[in-house]
XYZ file of C-alpha atoms in Angstrom:
681
model
C 171.932 27.742 23.743
C 173.721 29.012 20.653
C 176.990 27.267 21.544
C 175.643 23.940 22.798
C 178.068 21.028 22.921
C 175.360 18.475 23.733
C 171.899 18.375 22.176
C 168.808 16.296 22.943
C 166.116 15.873 20.287
C 162.757 15.137 21.903
C 160.475 13.586 19.302
C 163.254 12.029 17.227
C 161.848 9.864 14.460
C 163.174 7.341 11.938
C 160.373 8.183 9.488
C 161.843 10.072 6.558
C 160.180 13.428 5.959
C 158.843 13.704 9.492
C 159.674 16.663 11.703
C 161.611 14.481 14.140
C 163.648 13.001 11.292
C 164.551 16.461 10.005
C 165.618 17.632 13.470
C 167.990 14.702 13.903
C 169.359 15.092 10.373
C 170.100 18.785 10.879
C 171.881 18.357 14.212
C 173.992 15.553 12.773
C 175.077 17.914 9.991
C 176.554 20.330 12.569
C 180.284 20.818 11.881
C 180.841 21.186 15.636
C 179.611 17.558 16.080
C 177.771 18.069 19.378
C 177.018 15.023 21.483
C 173.543 13.931 20.409
C 170.815 12.304 22.525
C 167.605 11.045 20.910
C 164.333 10.846 22.849
C 161.108 9.099 21.820
C 159.240 6.466 23.878
C 158.101 4.716 20.696
C 161.575 3.945 19.355
C 164.772 2.372 20.660
C 166.839 3.414 17.648
C 166.675 6.345 15.188
C 168.983 6.627 12.171
C 171.316 4.046 13.638
C 171.640 5.758 17.008
C 170.094 4.651 20.327
C 166.888 6.384 21.384
C 165.694 6.647 25.005
C 162.094 7.011 26.188
C 162.535 10.236 28.179
C 164.889 13.072 28.959
C 165.053 11.617 32.459
C 166.858 8.590 31.035
C 169.836 10.697 29.897
C 172.586 10.645 32.510
C 174.987 13.137 30.895
C 174.518 16.927 30.934
C 172.473 18.401 28.092
C 173.045 21.964 26.923
C 170.218 22.262 24.418
C 166.861 20.510 24.061
C 164.994 20.583 20.749
C 161.284 20.059 21.388
C 159.853 18.406 18.300
C 156.627 17.493 20.087
C 152.956 18.534 19.810
C 151.822 21.617 21.707
C 150.026 19.385 24.194
C 153.381 17.910 25.319
C 155.430 21.123 25.395
C 154.853 22.042 29.026
C 155.738 18.599 30.362
C 158.857 18.214 28.228
C 160.154 21.726 28.895
C 159.686 21.163 32.626
C 161.746 17.955 32.316
C 164.467 19.841 30.452
C 164.533 22.555 33.119
C 164.594 20.070 35.974
C 167.653 18.324 34.588
C 169.560 21.603 34.118
C 169.383 22.137 30.362
C 170.704 25.587 29.443
C 168.469 26.208 26.460
C 165.564 24.885 24.420
C 163.884 25.457 21.082
C 160.076 25.418 20.980
C 159.065 24.782 17.387
C 155.342 24.430 18.119
C 152.982 27.391 18.158
C 152.348 26.910 21.904
C 148.648 27.358 21.332
C 145.781 26.022 23.390
C 142.194 27.251 23.799
C 142.023 30.154 26.276
C 141.012 29.247 29.798
C 139.965 31.548 32.648
C 141.453 29.101 35.146
C 145.134 29.403 34.205
C 147.584 31.449 32.131
C 148.013 30.687 28.435
C 150.465 27.981 27.441
C 153.096 30.416 26.132
C 153.157 32.245 29.462
C 153.555 28.959 31.354
C 156.452 27.916 29.123
C 158.126 31.284 29.685
C 157.711 30.936 33.460
C 159.347 27.485 33.416
C 162.311 28.686 31.367
C 162.869 31.872 33.362
C 162.711 30.040 36.674
C 165.457 27.707 35.431
C 167.463 30.533 33.832
C 167.100 28.829 30.444
C 167.391 30.521 27.076
C 164.345 29.719 24.931
C 164.055 30.112 21.163
C 160.447 30.300 19.938
C 157.700 29.249 20.142
C 156.464 29.043 16.603
C 159.955 29.234 15.141
C 162.207 27.423 12.656
C 165.187 27.234 15.018
C 168.668 28.638 14.506
C 172.044 28.039 12.932
C 175.210 29.267 14.590
C 177.336 29.142 11.463
C 180.455 30.524 13.153
C 180.467 27.732 15.732
C 179.001 25.044 13.479
C 175.720 24.275 15.281
C 172.534 23.512 13.333
C 169.279 23.436 15.330
C 166.568 23.760 12.699
C 163.279 22.025 11.989
C 163.671 21.999 8.213
C 166.457 20.765 6.000
C 168.705 23.564 4.800
C 171.658 23.630 2.423
C 174.852 21.944 3.456
C 177.164 23.574 4.220
C 175.433 26.764 5.262
C 177.061 29.849 3.720
C 179.462 31.523 6.144
C 179.936 35.271 6.108
C 179.570 38.498 8.078
C 175.755 38.685 8.434
C 173.817 37.956 11.627
C 170.135 37.411 10.838
C 167.272 37.535 13.332
C 163.798 37.218 11.858
C 160.296 36.894 13.266
C 159.278 35.252 9.977
C 160.093 31.586 9.521
C 159.500 31.721 5.777
C 161.929 34.603 5.377
C 164.447 32.667 7.492
C 164.479 29.796 5.003
C 164.384 32.084 1.965
C 167.382 34.102 3.126
C 169.359 30.934 3.846
C 168.528 29.473 0.436
C 168.955 32.490 -1.821
C 171.386 32.356 -4.728
C 172.783 35.682 -3.529
C 176.222 35.980 -1.960
C 174.856 36.102 1.601
C 176.904 34.385 4.293
C 176.109 34.262 7.992
C 177.700 34.165 11.405
C 174.322 33.488 13.014
C 170.804 32.978 11.655
C 167.832 32.814 14.030
C 164.125 32.306 13.473
C 163.063 33.732 16.817
C 159.289 33.258 16.542
C 157.221 34.494 19.463
C 160.291 35.248 21.610
C 158.633 33.931 24.756
C 161.881 34.382 26.712
C 164.906 35.072 24.517
C 164.415 38.172 22.372
C 165.977 39.925 19.418
C 168.079 41.956 21.862
C 169.692 38.750 23.199
C 170.520 37.491 19.727
C 171.970 40.829 18.616
C 174.180 40.919 21.728
C 175.374 37.379 21.010
C 176.070 38.238 17.369
C 178.099 41.292 18.369
C 180.268 39.087 20.571
C 181.449 37.430 17.349
C 184.122 39.626 15.708
C 183.167 38.180 12.312
C 179.748 39.897 12.465
C 179.858 43.096 10.378
C 176.175 43.340 9.416
C 173.026 42.645 11.455
C 169.788 41.954 9.574
C 166.509 42.222 11.499
C 163.013 41.338 10.268
C 160.646 42.379 13.048
C 156.919 42.331 13.646
C 157.063 43.994 17.052
C 159.473 45.296 19.684
C 160.305 43.302 22.783
C 162.787 44.273 25.520
C 163.018 47.719 23.942
C 165.590 49.147 26.387
C 167.918 46.182 25.957
C 167.538 46.270 22.188
C 168.444 49.961 22.195
C 171.552 49.153 24.238
C 172.496 46.455 21.717
C 171.971 48.874 18.824
C 174.200 51.403 20.583
C 176.860 48.716 20.828
C 176.507 47.899 17.123
C 177.072 51.565 16.299
C 180.189 51.701 18.467
C 181.554 48.588 16.738
C 180.806 49.966 13.268
C 178.327 47.168 12.532
C 175.590 48.085 10.054
C 172.042 47.203 11.140
C 169.488 46.589 8.383
C 165.867 46.657 9.564
C 162.739 45.383 7.808
C 159.506 45.854 9.750
C 156.054 44.470 9.119
C 153.110 46.105 10.859
C 153.804 48.691 13.528
C 153.087 49.514 17.107
C 150.184 51.869 17.732
C 151.025 55.216 19.284
C 148.383 54.951 21.940
C 145.165 56.598 23.005
C 146.609 60.082 22.575
C 145.665 60.112 18.894
C 142.030 60.579 19.913
C 142.629 63.764 21.882
C 145.774 65.204 20.332
C 146.774 66.031 16.770
C 150.278 64.741 17.380
C 149.111 61.143 17.760
C 147.182 61.149 14.505
C 150.023 62.887 12.688
C 152.627 60.455 14.040
C 150.745 57.415 12.772
C 151.175 53.725 13.522
C 154.719 53.626 12.109
C 156.021 56.258 14.518
C 157.851 53.911 16.886
C 159.846 52.238 14.119
C 160.683 55.592 12.534
C 161.910 56.937 15.860
C 164.037 53.846 16.526
C 165.615 54.076 13.064
C 166.431 57.766 13.557
C 167.836 57.316 17.055
C 170.282 54.570 16.070
C 171.042 55.308 12.419
C 169.511 52.021 11.249
C 169.230 51.186 7.560
C 165.515 50.651 7.040
C 164.411 48.619 4.037
C 160.860 48.197 2.796
C 160.829 44.664 1.374
C 162.933 41.528 1.118
C 164.317 42.406 -2.314
C 165.697 45.654 -0.933
C 167.002 43.786 2.090
C 168.889 41.218 0.009
C 170.386 43.877 -2.276
C 171.468 45.875 0.771
C 172.905 42.885 2.615
C 174.859 41.730 -0.421
C 176.340 45.188 -0.942
C 177.246 45.645 2.731
C 178.579 42.126 3.205
C 181.441 42.678 0.764
C 182.944 44.991 3.355
C 183.948 47.907 1.142
C 182.830 51.327 2.348
C 182.389 54.617 0.535
C 184.531 57.632 1.390
C 182.538 60.098 -0.746
C 178.766 60.589 -1.039
C 178.390 60.320 -4.824
C 177.434 57.433 -7.118
C 178.878 56.895 -10.613
C 177.140 54.581 -13.084
C 178.250 53.308 -16.478
C 175.575 52.227 -18.982
C 175.177 50.634 -22.380
C 171.778 52.248 -23.023
C 170.715 55.869 -23.162
C 167.133 55.077 -22.171
C 168.134 52.896 -19.226
C 170.629 55.531 -18.140
C 167.749 58.018 -17.976
C 165.626 55.482 -16.100
C 168.330 55.010 -13.482
C 168.775 58.782 -13.181
C 165.025 59.267 -12.665
C 164.744 56.605 -9.981
C 167.929 57.742 -8.254
C 166.425 61.215 -7.970
C 163.236 59.773 -6.452
C 165.259 57.716 -3.978
C 167.612 60.510 -2.941
C 170.772 59.002 -4.422
C 173.126 61.712 -5.697
C 175.450 61.303 -8.670
C 178.995 62.535 -8.194
C 180.150 65.584 -10.137
C 183.154 64.314 -12.107
C 186.403 66.270 -11.987
C 188.150 67.703 -15.041
C 190.818 65.000 -15.044
C 188.170 62.277 -15.063
C 186.271 63.973 -17.889
C 189.478 64.151 -19.938
C 190.158 60.440 -19.385
C 186.627 59.558 -20.449
C 186.768 61.792 -23.535
C 189.828 59.889 -24.660
C 187.935 56.586 -24.378
C 184.501 57.489 -25.748
C 183.492 57.384 -29.383
C 182.574 60.682 -31.087
C 179.156 61.972 -30.121
C 179.189 60.530 -26.597
C 179.423 62.946 -23.678
C 181.651 62.357 -20.654
C 179.154 62.861 -17.847
C 177.701 60.990 -14.883
C 175.628 58.837 -15.304
C 177.644 57.757 -18.332
C 176.371 56.135 -21.539
C 179.347 54.575 -23.350
C 177.632 52.560 -26.058
C 178.440 53.724 -29.554
C 179.260 51.183 -32.250
C 179.980 48.396 -29.782
C 183.647 48.162 -30.735
C 186.283 47.232 -28.162
C 183.674 46.642 -25.464
C 186.002 45.235 -22.821
C 188.696 47.956 -22.839
C 186.036 50.662 -23.261
C 183.911 49.618 -20.260
C 186.851 48.651 -18.083
C 188.578 51.967 -18.814
C 185.455 54.008 -18.086
C 184.763 52.137 -14.841
C 188.350 52.643 -13.685
C 188.277 56.318 -14.609
C 185.165 57.097 -12.554
C 186.420 54.920 -9.670
C 189.585 57.028 -9.493
C 187.589 60.249 -9.125
C 187.728 61.525 -5.499
C 184.071 62.627 -5.629
C 182.863 59.093 -6.410
C 181.976 56.866 -3.464
C 180.302 53.935 -5.241
C 180.710 52.648 -8.800
C 178.088 50.579 -10.635
C 177.996 48.976 -14.043
C 174.291 49.482 -14.747
C 173.536 46.937 -17.459
C 171.061 44.086 -17.744
C 173.815 41.442 -17.626
C 171.860 39.111 -19.877
C 173.147 35.797 -21.196
C 175.278 36.501 -24.267
C 174.589 33.916 -26.957
C 177.847 34.714 -28.747
C 179.837 33.991 -25.599
C 180.960 37.592 -25.072
C 182.218 38.102 -21.496
C 183.170 41.748 -21.803
C 180.856 43.048 -19.092
C 181.850 40.625 -16.304
C 185.524 40.943 -17.199
C 185.335 44.748 -17.284
C 183.753 45.031 -13.855
C 186.158 42.468 -12.374
C 189.100 44.468 -13.709
C 187.700 47.697 -12.282
C 186.958 46.133 -8.887
C 190.495 44.763 -8.656
C 191.966 48.214 -9.316
C 190.127 50.090 -6.513
C 189.173 49.762 -2.856
C 185.847 51.509 -3.473
C 182.562 49.560 -3.638
C 181.997 48.318 -7.208
C 178.754 46.581 -8.140
C 176.584 45.560 -11.061
C 173.125 47.129 -11.122
C 170.720 44.952 -13.099
C 167.592 46.623 -14.430
C 165.672 43.522 -15.638
C 166.006 40.912 -12.916
C 164.229 38.181 -14.851
C 166.818 38.435 -17.659
C 169.854 38.211 -15.368
C 172.493 35.676 -16.420
C 172.807 33.738 -13.169
C 176.070 32.071 -14.201
C 177.696 35.450 -14.874
C 176.245 36.829 -11.638
C 177.599 33.882 -9.639
C 181.036 34.425 -11.153
C 181.022 38.068 -10.124
C 179.736 37.329 -6.639
C 182.389 34.697 -6.041
C 184.964 37.405 -6.800
C 183.379 39.810 -4.296
C 181.401 41.940 -6.770
C 177.756 42.367 -5.661
C 175.060 41.999 -8.309
C 172.046 44.119 -7.353
C 168.831 42.676 -8.724
C 166.505 45.577 -9.487
C 166.855 49.240 -10.336
C 164.973 50.667 -7.379
C 166.030 48.118 -4.778
C 169.616 48.352 -6.004
C 169.686 52.140 -5.784
C 168.181 52.000 -2.315
C 170.936 49.573 -1.348
C 173.500 52.092 -2.620
C 171.830 54.793 -0.524
C 172.039 52.565 2.554
C 175.710 51.832 1.907
C 176.457 55.540 1.574
C 174.517 56.322 4.754
C 176.341 53.692 6.786
C 179.729 54.618 5.352
C 179.470 58.336 5.953
C 177.286 58.856 9.021
C 178.783 59.370 12.447
C 178.106 56.493 14.816
C 174.763 57.313 16.396
C 174.228 56.252 19.990
C 171.780 57.286 22.703
C 172.767 60.701 24.137
C 173.558 60.960 27.818
C 170.651 62.277 29.831
C 170.430 64.266 33.044
C 167.349 64.993 35.122
C 166.410 68.133 37.039
C 165.064 66.282 40.052
C 163.390 69.299 41.673
C 161.612 70.297 38.455
C 160.599 66.716 37.805
C 159.125 66.258 41.260
C 157.277 69.592 41.072
C 155.547 68.700 37.813
C 154.914 65.081 38.685
C 152.856 66.335 41.605
C 150.957 68.855 39.459
C 150.242 66.337 36.693
C 148.505 64.186 39.263
C 145.645 66.697 39.460
C 143.653 68.901 37.052
C 145.783 70.852 34.552
C 144.379 74.233 33.529
C 145.518 76.254 30.526
C 147.882 78.394 32.566
C 149.463 75.240 33.991
C 150.065 73.907 30.484
C 151.789 77.106 29.365
C 153.839 77.184 32.569
C 154.924 73.592 31.922
C 156.364 74.576 28.535
C 158.190 77.589 29.931
C 159.722 75.487 32.704
C 161.288 73.296 29.999
C 162.690 76.218 28.034
C 159.920 76.586 25.444
C 158.903 80.274 25.219
C 155.170 81.031 25.099
C 153.010 84.033 24.380
C 151.692 85.883 27.421
C 148.350 84.441 28.561
C 145.656 85.115 31.127
C 142.327 83.478 31.910
C 138.980 85.201 32.343
C 135.412 84.198 33.176
C 133.641 87.487 32.332
C 133.749 90.259 29.757
C 135.278 92.653 32.262
C 138.023 90.222 33.264
C 138.854 89.625 29.603
C 139.231 93.367 28.974
C 141.511 93.804 31.990
C 143.622 90.851 30.880
C 143.994 92.281 27.372
C 145.073 95.647 28.722
C 147.705 93.966 30.823
C 149.042 91.883 27.927
C 148.965 94.682 25.363
C 146.851 95.065 22.228
C 146.173 93.345 19.868
C 145.223 90.083 21.558
C 143.780 86.691 20.703
C 140.683 85.357 22.446
C 140.155 81.599 22.820
C 137.567 79.472 24.541
C 138.930 77.826 27.670
C 136.001 75.582 28.416
C 136.884 72.080 29.623
C 136.426 69.394 27.007
C 137.217 71.637 24.008
C 140.542 70.212 22.892
C 140.813 71.769 19.440
C 139.501 75.295 19.712
C 139.703 76.223 16.023
C 137.453 73.313 15.080
C 134.513 74.849 16.983
C 135.127 78.475 16.063
C 136.670 79.066 19.449
C 139.560 81.344 18.385
C 139.334 85.034 17.437
C 142.484 86.785 16.200
C 143.578 90.401 15.929
C 141.406 92.044 18.591
C 142.898 95.526 18.747
C 140.497 97.378 21.054
C 137.999 96.909 23.848
C 134.775 96.967 21.816
C 135.964 94.258 19.428
C 137.105 92.150 22.350
C 133.738 92.568 24.061
C 131.801 91.424 20.987
C 134.093 88.417 20.536
C 133.751 87.484 24.193
C 129.949 87.676 24.086
C 129.869 85.363 21.070
C 132.180 82.755 22.618
C 130.390 82.891 25.967
C 126.995 82.357 24.333
C 128.109 79.467 22.121
C 130.730 77.670 24.207
C 130.695 79.029 27.760
C 132.119 81.945 29.764
C 135.663 80.699 30.370
C 138.210 82.163 27.969
C 141.941 82.509 27.488
C 143.350 85.877 26.486
C 146.721 85.667 24.719
C 149.206 88.173 23.383
C 149.614 88.179 19.601
C 152.725 86.322 18.470
C 155.072 87.812 15.867
C 154.724 86.535 12.319
C 156.718 83.454 11.362
C 156.644 79.856 10.175
C 153.998 77.729 11.862
C 155.324 74.448 13.248
C 153.847 71.909 15.627
C 155.550 69.954 18.392
C 154.070 66.997 20.154
C 154.547 64.028 22.433
C 152.834 60.686 21.996
C 153.455 57.612 24.083
C 154.188 54.327 22.403
C 153.386 51.306 24.591
C 156.754 49.688 23.820
C 159.238 52.537 23.359
C 157.641 55.124 25.629
C 157.297 58.824 24.740
C 158.074 59.928 21.183
C 158.751 63.498 20.020
C 156.821 64.677 16.964
C 157.885 67.696 14.900
C 155.516 68.803 12.123
C 154.368 71.587 9.858
C 151.817 73.335 12.077
C 148.565 75.244 11.950
C 144.983 74.145 11.499
C 145.940 71.832 8.596
C 148.484 69.856 10.633
C 146.741 66.501 10.155
C 145.934 67.100 6.495
C 149.519 68.052 5.648
C 150.982 65.172 7.709
C 154.452 66.628 7.166
C 156.150 65.286 10.248
C 159.180 63.564 11.707
C 159.284 61.411 14.825
C 162.220 61.024 17.208
C 163.086 59.048 20.293
C 164.180 61.024 23.353
C 166.624 61.966 24.647
C 167.501 64.205 21.685
C 170.715 66.172 21.504
C 171.223 69.100 19.121
C 172.068 66.822 16.191
C 168.968 64.732 16.852
C 166.713 67.792 16.932
C 168.239 69.075 13.693
C 167.703 65.684 12.025
C 164.000 65.856 12.809
C 163.675 69.366 11.414
C 165.676 68.499 8.299
C 163.261 65.654 7.478
C 160.329 68.074 7.148
C 159.202 69.109 3.676
C 158.557 72.519 5.244
C 162.164 72.809 6.418
C 163.211 75.359 3.701
C 160.608 77.795 5.074
C 162.795 78.264 8.136
C 165.616 79.558 5.917
C 163.390 82.294 4.472
C 161.676 82.172 1.082
C 160.864 84.967 -1.379
C 162.426 87.684 0.694
C 161.211 86.508 4.081
C 163.713 86.731 6.899
C 165.065 83.377 8.082
C 163.812 82.015 11.368
C 166.097 81.676 14.362
C 166.844 77.970 13.869
C 168.728 77.643 17.133
C 165.623 78.656 19.077
C 163.532 76.005 17.279
C 166.168 73.390 18.085
C 166.090 74.495 21.724
C 162.301 74.020 21.792
C 162.591 70.494 20.371
C 165.252 69.640 22.929
C 163.137 71.149 25.700
C 160.229 68.929 24.713
C 162.589 65.948 24.613
C 163.724 66.719 28.159
C 160.098 67.033 29.243
C 159.516 63.560 27.780
C 162.487 62.146 29.689
C 161.341 63.552 33.022
C 157.549 63.312 32.702
C 156.756 61.112 29.706
C 155.292 58.274 31.768
C 152.614 60.647 33.122
C 151.559 62.173 29.786
C 149.506 60.346 27.161
C 149.885 63.120 24.597
C 150.950 66.746 24.314
C 150.428 69.252 21.491
C 152.146 72.575 20.885
C 150.383 73.993 17.851
C 151.356 76.335 16.492
C 154.932 77.005 17.491
C 155.691 80.160 15.531
C 159.310 80.402 14.419
C 160.472 83.875 13.423
C 163.701 85.874 13.128
C 163.697 86.743 16.838
C 162.957 83.259 18.124
C 160.261 80.625 18.471
C 157.183 80.985 20.623
C 154.389 78.551 21.524
C 150.913 79.931 20.894
C 148.716 77.060 22.041
C 149.254 73.900 24.076
C 147.202 70.833 24.948
C 148.294 68.330 27.597
C 146.551 64.976 28.042
C 147.764 63.560 31.379
C 147.664 59.890 32.259
């Protein structure tokens, strides 16, 4: 489909401005000059070329069919294309028809036709595609000619964003650009695989509304990581984490964005939040320079704007490099009296010798080993006196180093587009916005310095899996839930069940005082919410009174548990996303788990590095290191618990809607689960 050497346009039209006219015009602009067949029963000639009434009238093979026809004609024309052996088609229409109980929806029927014929299918509801590397244009709207070539492969579910990203004044060039629409057959995973086959692809840009073919997309993302290709992801909306949020805290804490967050973490994707951030990031990555150190250095002509950049960089987690003594000495020799050689650097004094001053300062910070990225952070406004010092200074600095050098513009609406175009043509990115530009720098640093992140290898304990798959098929009592955790390497407090005051006392004596008493009545998912937990029962009389109260209010069935050692309260959980499957949730625990919403979500299987990444994303993470004299928790035991839950998800995740471990108490001697809730399928 993407490499077609013969193309048929169904619905070709001589009427200027019509959809069929645009389709023909675009294909004829293809540098690869594919053989073109025009189809429309109402015309014998279109734009000087012969036009036949039907696909059936074409004797030669056709690789690609562009269906510029109303939705009502899509099924018939796609069936014709399939019958004559076409290898691919583009469905521009929305493929909508009123629902009918008698037959499947139109989109499903189109997909069935294409799959039966082993056809690739772009759309429906799409703008088409441009394979810039191979010179094929298959789009329903007129785009610039020639299309900008470069290292970016773009796949977007948004047609408007497709056109905007092709038409931007930014220095964005493409190997492949696809408006994939509804992805009735061919999905983002297919396009990413195709893009990675092209050695010119160094950056993949994805704008996604939902996940399709999740396993294949994950395999493609693994391949991108192995090839060193950066993947920039912009999502709109999010997949729900399933019914588990009703019964389990972990679902509510994870939230609707959990699946995207887990995918980003698992594959080291660069996630952007809007199109401005995406374009800044793509422009910076597309240049091809990579950072070798984690620090940013910025040079300014304004003290106030320097402070603004420093403030926003702190909010966005972008660190400034600590300059070495040699760099400071070089800067001191360049700066006017009263200016301090520091990073970020304000160099504006009297305005004398602007070009050598800025060029010298930019070169000095670029030569510092601690600096990974250099930015001239000025507004780059049009200079009415013709002064070109800023563009010339940054061009000189960029030519003298292999490090990424960019201009960071604070007031986008004042940007001198002519100066920006000059810089971009020389390979210097111009980032249009303080926050979006700094986020782009953060993404560049992340991609440059992180280890390629691919899906860990997974093994399965078949005997354990089979044992628990059988038990999850029936009722799961509290003791079963605790035993499940222990079987996957998650330590728990000692527990026993009781249905009378006497049984509760015997259980406590066996576990050792003090104990905790909890209701164990079916249907009570969150015991603390109904006053169903009593702590610190140190002797028989206190236990008896607590039991009588719980039995009267909630019922006679109770759980007696040993008291856990003091430590940091965490929560672990599983929720099942309908597209990605089970997700692991790590959170700050306790009764305020949902209110705090301090959590990280990961995609199993998780190795040790993956478990540590989740923990490090928690705001509560420093508590595990010990604060104000508290002993640090045994971090390795917490990591082992996270990995144990990940393994549980791998082996049993399809049978569990949700699972909560709350709290998991992490102390100096290890981590121990105090309470567990399992919601089976």
